[in-house]
Amino acid sequence: MRDQKGPVTDHTLQSSLFSVKNPRAMSGVMSNNSTMEVQDLPLETTSSSLPPNIIQTILTLMPMRDAFRTSILSHNWRNQCLNIPKLTFDDAVFQGPSCKNGSMRWKLLYIVYPILLLHQGPILEFSLCISQLISCCEIDQIILHLSRIATLKKLTLCIESGDDHKLLPAFFNLQKLTVLKLQKCVFQPPVTFKGFSRLVRLSFNNVSITAEVFLRFISNCPKLKDFTLIGDEKHLMGRWNSDFVELFECLPLVERLCMSWYPIKRLCMSWYPIKCFATGVIPQKLPTSLVHLKYLHLTGLSFAREIDVRSVLLLVTSSPNIDTIILKMQYNPNEAVSQTAMNLIDQQGCLNVILDHLRVLTISNFASMKTGMDFVKLVLAKSPMLKIVDIVIDKRVDINGEVKMLKELVQYPRASTKAEIRFQRP
């Protein structure tokens, strides 16, 4: 692709991203809060004399735009800029006047490309998260380049708008990945793909994938500990007949779990991906406890729906070592509470619940609903190490309802004498 802005050159790269008006001022970029007058010292003393490993550490800790600007200090700094192992392309990188009027594809072609092509050392981390980033062939070329280097350990790719981006077959050759975060991508691996054996953290945000591919993929990631799944009917495609038991058989080491399901406003009131796995009869407890799970974050559920209440109880009661529970609720005052849901949570039926390690419970959009109150009471009764219960009241709950709920919970017996119940308004 050619553009009126000119061909890709080292000079283009410097003028658009690296250049600074005052080279000596850059010698103080790492010590803005220091009382030392760096500008009064010879430039050679303040920059070039530093050992390469120290320079590399400094550059890695700096925002990437500032890091590359230090290339003006000396050849030593410039050489180290070409070896930065962590490349993060976000909106801050493209704030200069040269980038202001450039299109998204221009930014990829004349900023990201040259940095990758001039880079000399291993690339361990790569992130591309830019406002209005759309699917385009330039992204394919970036992934192809990264797959050839074969050193990448952490990859973040966030498509912000337009169509989902279909990942190249070369993407699945990134076998050293330990962290993968994708947004609005199409995940269709070749039949020969055997998963990412080193993957520890996975985040899928509206990634188009079928149930068969999804379960096969995570079952081939044996080291996965941190898992986030956010999706809707458009992205979690096809029939999802798997249940929670099958899901967690594929995640034996999971420590952090974040799931979100959003209602599709124009089609039907459905919640994904919880609905995908809440098939058949939901057991009271998983056959194998989630002993590694310490952090549970669920979004978009409702205490009025039986399927939601059963799913929350299943995950909580199957996690004996859980430390933090975060629930971001949906509350609709016109939604009738399921009669079955109202009777699901009772102390007699939850005698075997163990929450000995729970310290924090946070619930947002909370309302005076029996099932919600019963859940909080269950946590209070079963959590001897509980320290904080943060409840953010739904804005439609009046002050009288808030006072009534707070009084009822404060007076309820609790296993932890240190548990603090805090009510807040959004």
PDB file of C-alpha atoms in Angstrom, residues 126-228:
ATOM      1  CA  PHE A 126       3.128  -7.147  21.531  1.00  0.00           C
ATOM      2  CA  SER A 127      -0.072  -5.168  22.025  1.00  0.00           C
ATOM      3  CA  LEU A 128      -2.225  -3.443  19.399  1.00  0.00           C
ATOM      4  CA  CYS A 129      -5.188  -1.617  20.959  1.00  0.00           C
ATOM      5  CA  ILE A 130      -6.063   1.579  19.105  1.00  0.00           C
ATOM      6  CA  SER A 131      -9.380   3.433  19.049  1.00  0.00           C
ATOM      7  CA  GLN A 132     -11.375   2.657  15.907  1.00  0.00           C
ATOM      8  CA  LEU A 133      -9.037  -0.176  14.917  1.00  0.00           C
ATOM      9  CA  ILE A 134     -10.745  -2.198  12.180  1.00  0.00           C
ATOM     10  CA  SER A 135      -9.994  -5.466  10.463  1.00  0.00           C
ATOM     11  CA  CYS A 136      -7.531  -4.973   7.599  1.00  0.00           C
ATOM     12  CA  CYS A 137      -4.767  -6.765   5.714  1.00  0.00           C
ATOM     13  CA  GLU A 138      -2.098  -4.744   7.539  1.00  0.00           C
ATOM     14  CA  ILE A 139      -2.956  -6.642  10.725  1.00  0.00           C
ATOM     15  CA  ASP A 140      -2.334  -9.903   8.873  1.00  0.00           C
ATOM     16  CA  GLN A 141       1.125  -8.712   7.889  1.00  0.00           C
ATOM     17  CA  ILE A 142       1.913  -7.799  11.492  1.00  0.00           C
ATOM     18  CA  ILE A 143       0.848 -11.235  12.750  1.00  0.00           C
ATOM     19  CA  LEU A 144       2.786 -12.909   9.953  1.00  0.00           C
ATOM     20  CA  HIS A 145       5.918 -10.999  10.967  1.00  0.00           C
ATOM     21  CA  LEU A 146       5.470 -11.943  14.632  1.00  0.00           C
ATOM     22  CA  SER A 147       4.990 -15.608  13.751  1.00  0.00           C
ATOM     23  CA  ARG A 148       8.295 -15.631  11.868  1.00  0.00           C
ATOM     24  CA  ILE A 149      10.170 -14.225  14.859  1.00  0.00           C
ATOM     25  CA  ALA A 150       8.748 -17.024  17.029  1.00  0.00           C
ATOM     26  CA  THR A 151       9.712 -15.387  20.344  1.00  0.00           C
ATOM     27  CA  LEU A 152       6.376 -13.848  21.327  1.00  0.00           C
ATOM     28  CA  LYS A 153       5.037 -14.691  24.795  1.00  0.00           C
ATOM     29  CA  LYS A 154       2.264 -12.118  25.284  1.00  0.00           C
ATOM     30  CA  LEU A 155      -0.130 -10.920  22.580  1.00  0.00           C
ATOM     31  CA  THR A 156      -3.028  -8.456  22.795  1.00  0.00           C
ATOM     32  CA  LEU A 157      -5.130  -7.650  19.720  1.00  0.00           C
ATOM     33  CA  CYS A 158      -8.256  -5.517  20.128  1.00  0.00           C
ATOM     34  CA  ILE A 159     -10.426  -4.815  17.088  1.00  0.00           C
ATOM     35  CA  GLU A 160     -12.653  -1.913  18.110  1.00  0.00           C
ATOM     36  CA  SER A 161     -15.213  -1.596  15.322  1.00  0.00           C
ATOM     37  CA  GLY A 162     -16.459  -3.048  12.063  1.00  0.00           C
ATOM     38  CA  ASP A 163     -16.193  -6.713  11.153  1.00  0.00           C
ATOM     39  CA  ASP A 164     -14.399  -9.279  13.262  1.00  0.00           C
ATOM     40  CA  HIS A 165     -10.861 -10.010  12.112  1.00  0.00           C
ATOM     41  CA  LYS A 166     -10.220 -13.559  10.934  1.00  0.00           C
ATOM     42  CA  LEU A 167      -6.908 -14.762  12.301  1.00  0.00           C
ATOM     43  CA  LEU A 168      -4.372 -16.074   9.810  1.00  0.00           C
ATOM     44  CA  PRO A 169      -3.195 -19.706  10.076  1.00  0.00           C
ATOM     45  CA  ALA A 170       0.224 -18.213  10.927  1.00  0.00           C
ATOM     46  CA  PHE A 171      -1.267 -16.904  14.177  1.00  0.00           C
ATOM     47  CA  PHE A 172      -1.606 -20.449  15.470  1.00  0.00           C
ATOM     48  CA  ASN A 173       2.148 -20.960  15.097  1.00  0.00           C
ATOM     49  CA  LEU A 174       2.787 -18.682  18.097  1.00  0.00           C
ATOM     50  CA  GLN A 175       3.504 -21.659  20.307  1.00  0.00           C
ATOM     51  CA  LYS A 176       5.420 -19.736  22.986  1.00  0.00           C
ATOM     52  CA  LEU A 177       2.383 -17.684  24.028  1.00  0.00           C
ATOM     53  CA  THR A 178       1.710 -17.528  27.753  1.00  0.00           C
ATOM     54  CA  VAL A 179      -0.802 -14.640  27.629  1.00  0.00           C
ATOM     55  CA  LEU A 180      -3.402 -14.112  24.885  1.00  0.00           C
ATOM     56  CA  LYS A 181      -6.043 -11.367  24.784  1.00  0.00           C
ATOM     57  CA  LEU A 182      -8.313 -11.105  21.746  1.00  0.00           C
ATOM     58  CA  GLN A 183     -11.252  -8.822  20.965  1.00  0.00           C
ATOM     59  CA  LYS A 184     -13.567  -9.087  17.942  1.00  0.00           C
ATOM     60  CA  CYS A 185     -11.569 -11.786  16.185  1.00  0.00           C
ATOM     61  CA  VAL A 186     -12.639 -14.954  14.368  1.00  0.00           C
ATOM     62  CA  PHE A 187     -10.979 -17.959  15.983  1.00  0.00           C
ATOM     63  CA  GLN A 188     -10.923 -20.816  13.450  1.00  0.00           C
ATOM     64  CA  PRO A 189      -7.708 -22.811  13.894  1.00  0.00           C
ATOM     65  CA  PRO A 190      -6.509 -25.337  11.302  1.00  0.00           C
ATOM     66  CA  VAL A 191      -7.292 -28.987  12.011  1.00  0.00           C
ATOM     67  CA  THR A 192      -3.633 -29.596  12.854  1.00  0.00           C
ATOM     68  CA  PHE A 193      -3.685 -27.026  15.672  1.00  0.00           C
ATOM     69  CA  LYS A 194      -3.000 -28.630  19.060  1.00  0.00           C
ATOM     70  CA  GLY A 195      -3.548 -25.610  21.293  1.00  0.00           C
ATOM     71  CA  PHE A 196      -1.046 -23.391  23.105  1.00  0.00           C
ATOM     72  CA  SER A 197       0.717 -25.660  25.565  1.00  0.00           C
ATOM     73  CA  ARG A 198       2.302 -22.761  27.511  1.00  0.00           C
ATOM     74  CA  LEU A 199      -0.763 -20.520  27.753  1.00  0.00           C
ATOM     75  CA  VAL A 200      -1.479 -19.336  31.311  1.00  0.00           C
ATOM     76  CA  ARG A 201      -3.847 -16.397  30.757  1.00  0.00           C
ATOM     77  CA  LEU A 202      -6.624 -16.222  28.151  1.00  0.00           C
ATOM     78  CA  SER A 203      -9.142 -13.449  27.477  1.00  0.00           C
ATOM     79  CA  PHE A 204     -11.792 -13.747  24.746  1.00  0.00           C
ATOM     80  CA  ASN A 205     -13.896 -10.594  24.336  1.00  0.00           C
ATOM     81  CA  ASN A 206     -16.536 -11.103  21.654  1.00  0.00           C
ATOM     82  CA  VAL A 207     -14.422 -13.642  19.792  1.00  0.00           C
ATOM     83  CA  SER A 208     -16.341 -15.612  17.165  1.00  0.00           C
ATOM     84  CA  ILE A 209     -15.949 -19.285  17.995  1.00  0.00           C
ATOM     85  CA  THR A 210     -18.020 -22.472  18.048  1.00  0.00           C
ATOM     86  CA  ALA A 211     -18.519 -24.674  21.102  1.00  0.00           C
ATOM     87  CA  GLU A 212     -16.582 -27.546  19.558  1.00  0.00           C
ATOM     88  CA  VAL A 213     -13.562 -25.393  18.715  1.00  0.00           C
ATOM     89  CA  PHE A 214     -13.688 -23.602  22.062  1.00  0.00           C
ATOM     90  CA  LEU A 215     -13.675 -26.741  24.215  1.00  0.00           C
ATOM     91  CA  ARG A 216     -11.054 -28.435  22.062  1.00  0.00           C
ATOM     92  CA  PHE A 217      -8.865 -25.346  22.309  1.00  0.00           C
ATOM     93  CA  ILE A 218      -8.976 -24.845  26.090  1.00  0.00           C
ATOM     94  CA  SER A 219      -8.564 -28.588  26.690  1.00  0.00           C
ATOM     95  CA  ASN A 220      -5.239 -28.288  24.836  1.00  0.00           C
ATOM     96  CA  CYS A 221      -4.044 -25.454  27.081  1.00  0.00           C
ATOM     97  CA  PRO A 222      -3.061 -27.515  30.140  1.00  0.00           C
ATOM     98  CA  LYS A 223      -1.453 -24.612  32.050  1.00  0.00           C
ATOM     99  CA  LEU A 224      -4.408 -22.207  31.802  1.00  0.00           C
ATOM    100  CA  LYS A 225      -5.061 -20.459  35.135  1.00  0.00           C
ATOM    101  CA  ASP A 226      -6.648 -17.106  34.272  1.00  0.00           C
ATOM    102  CA  PHE A 227      -9.694 -17.227  31.994  1.00  0.00           C
ATOM    103  CA  THR A 228     -12.024 -14.464  30.782  1.00  0.00           C
TER     104      THR A 228
END
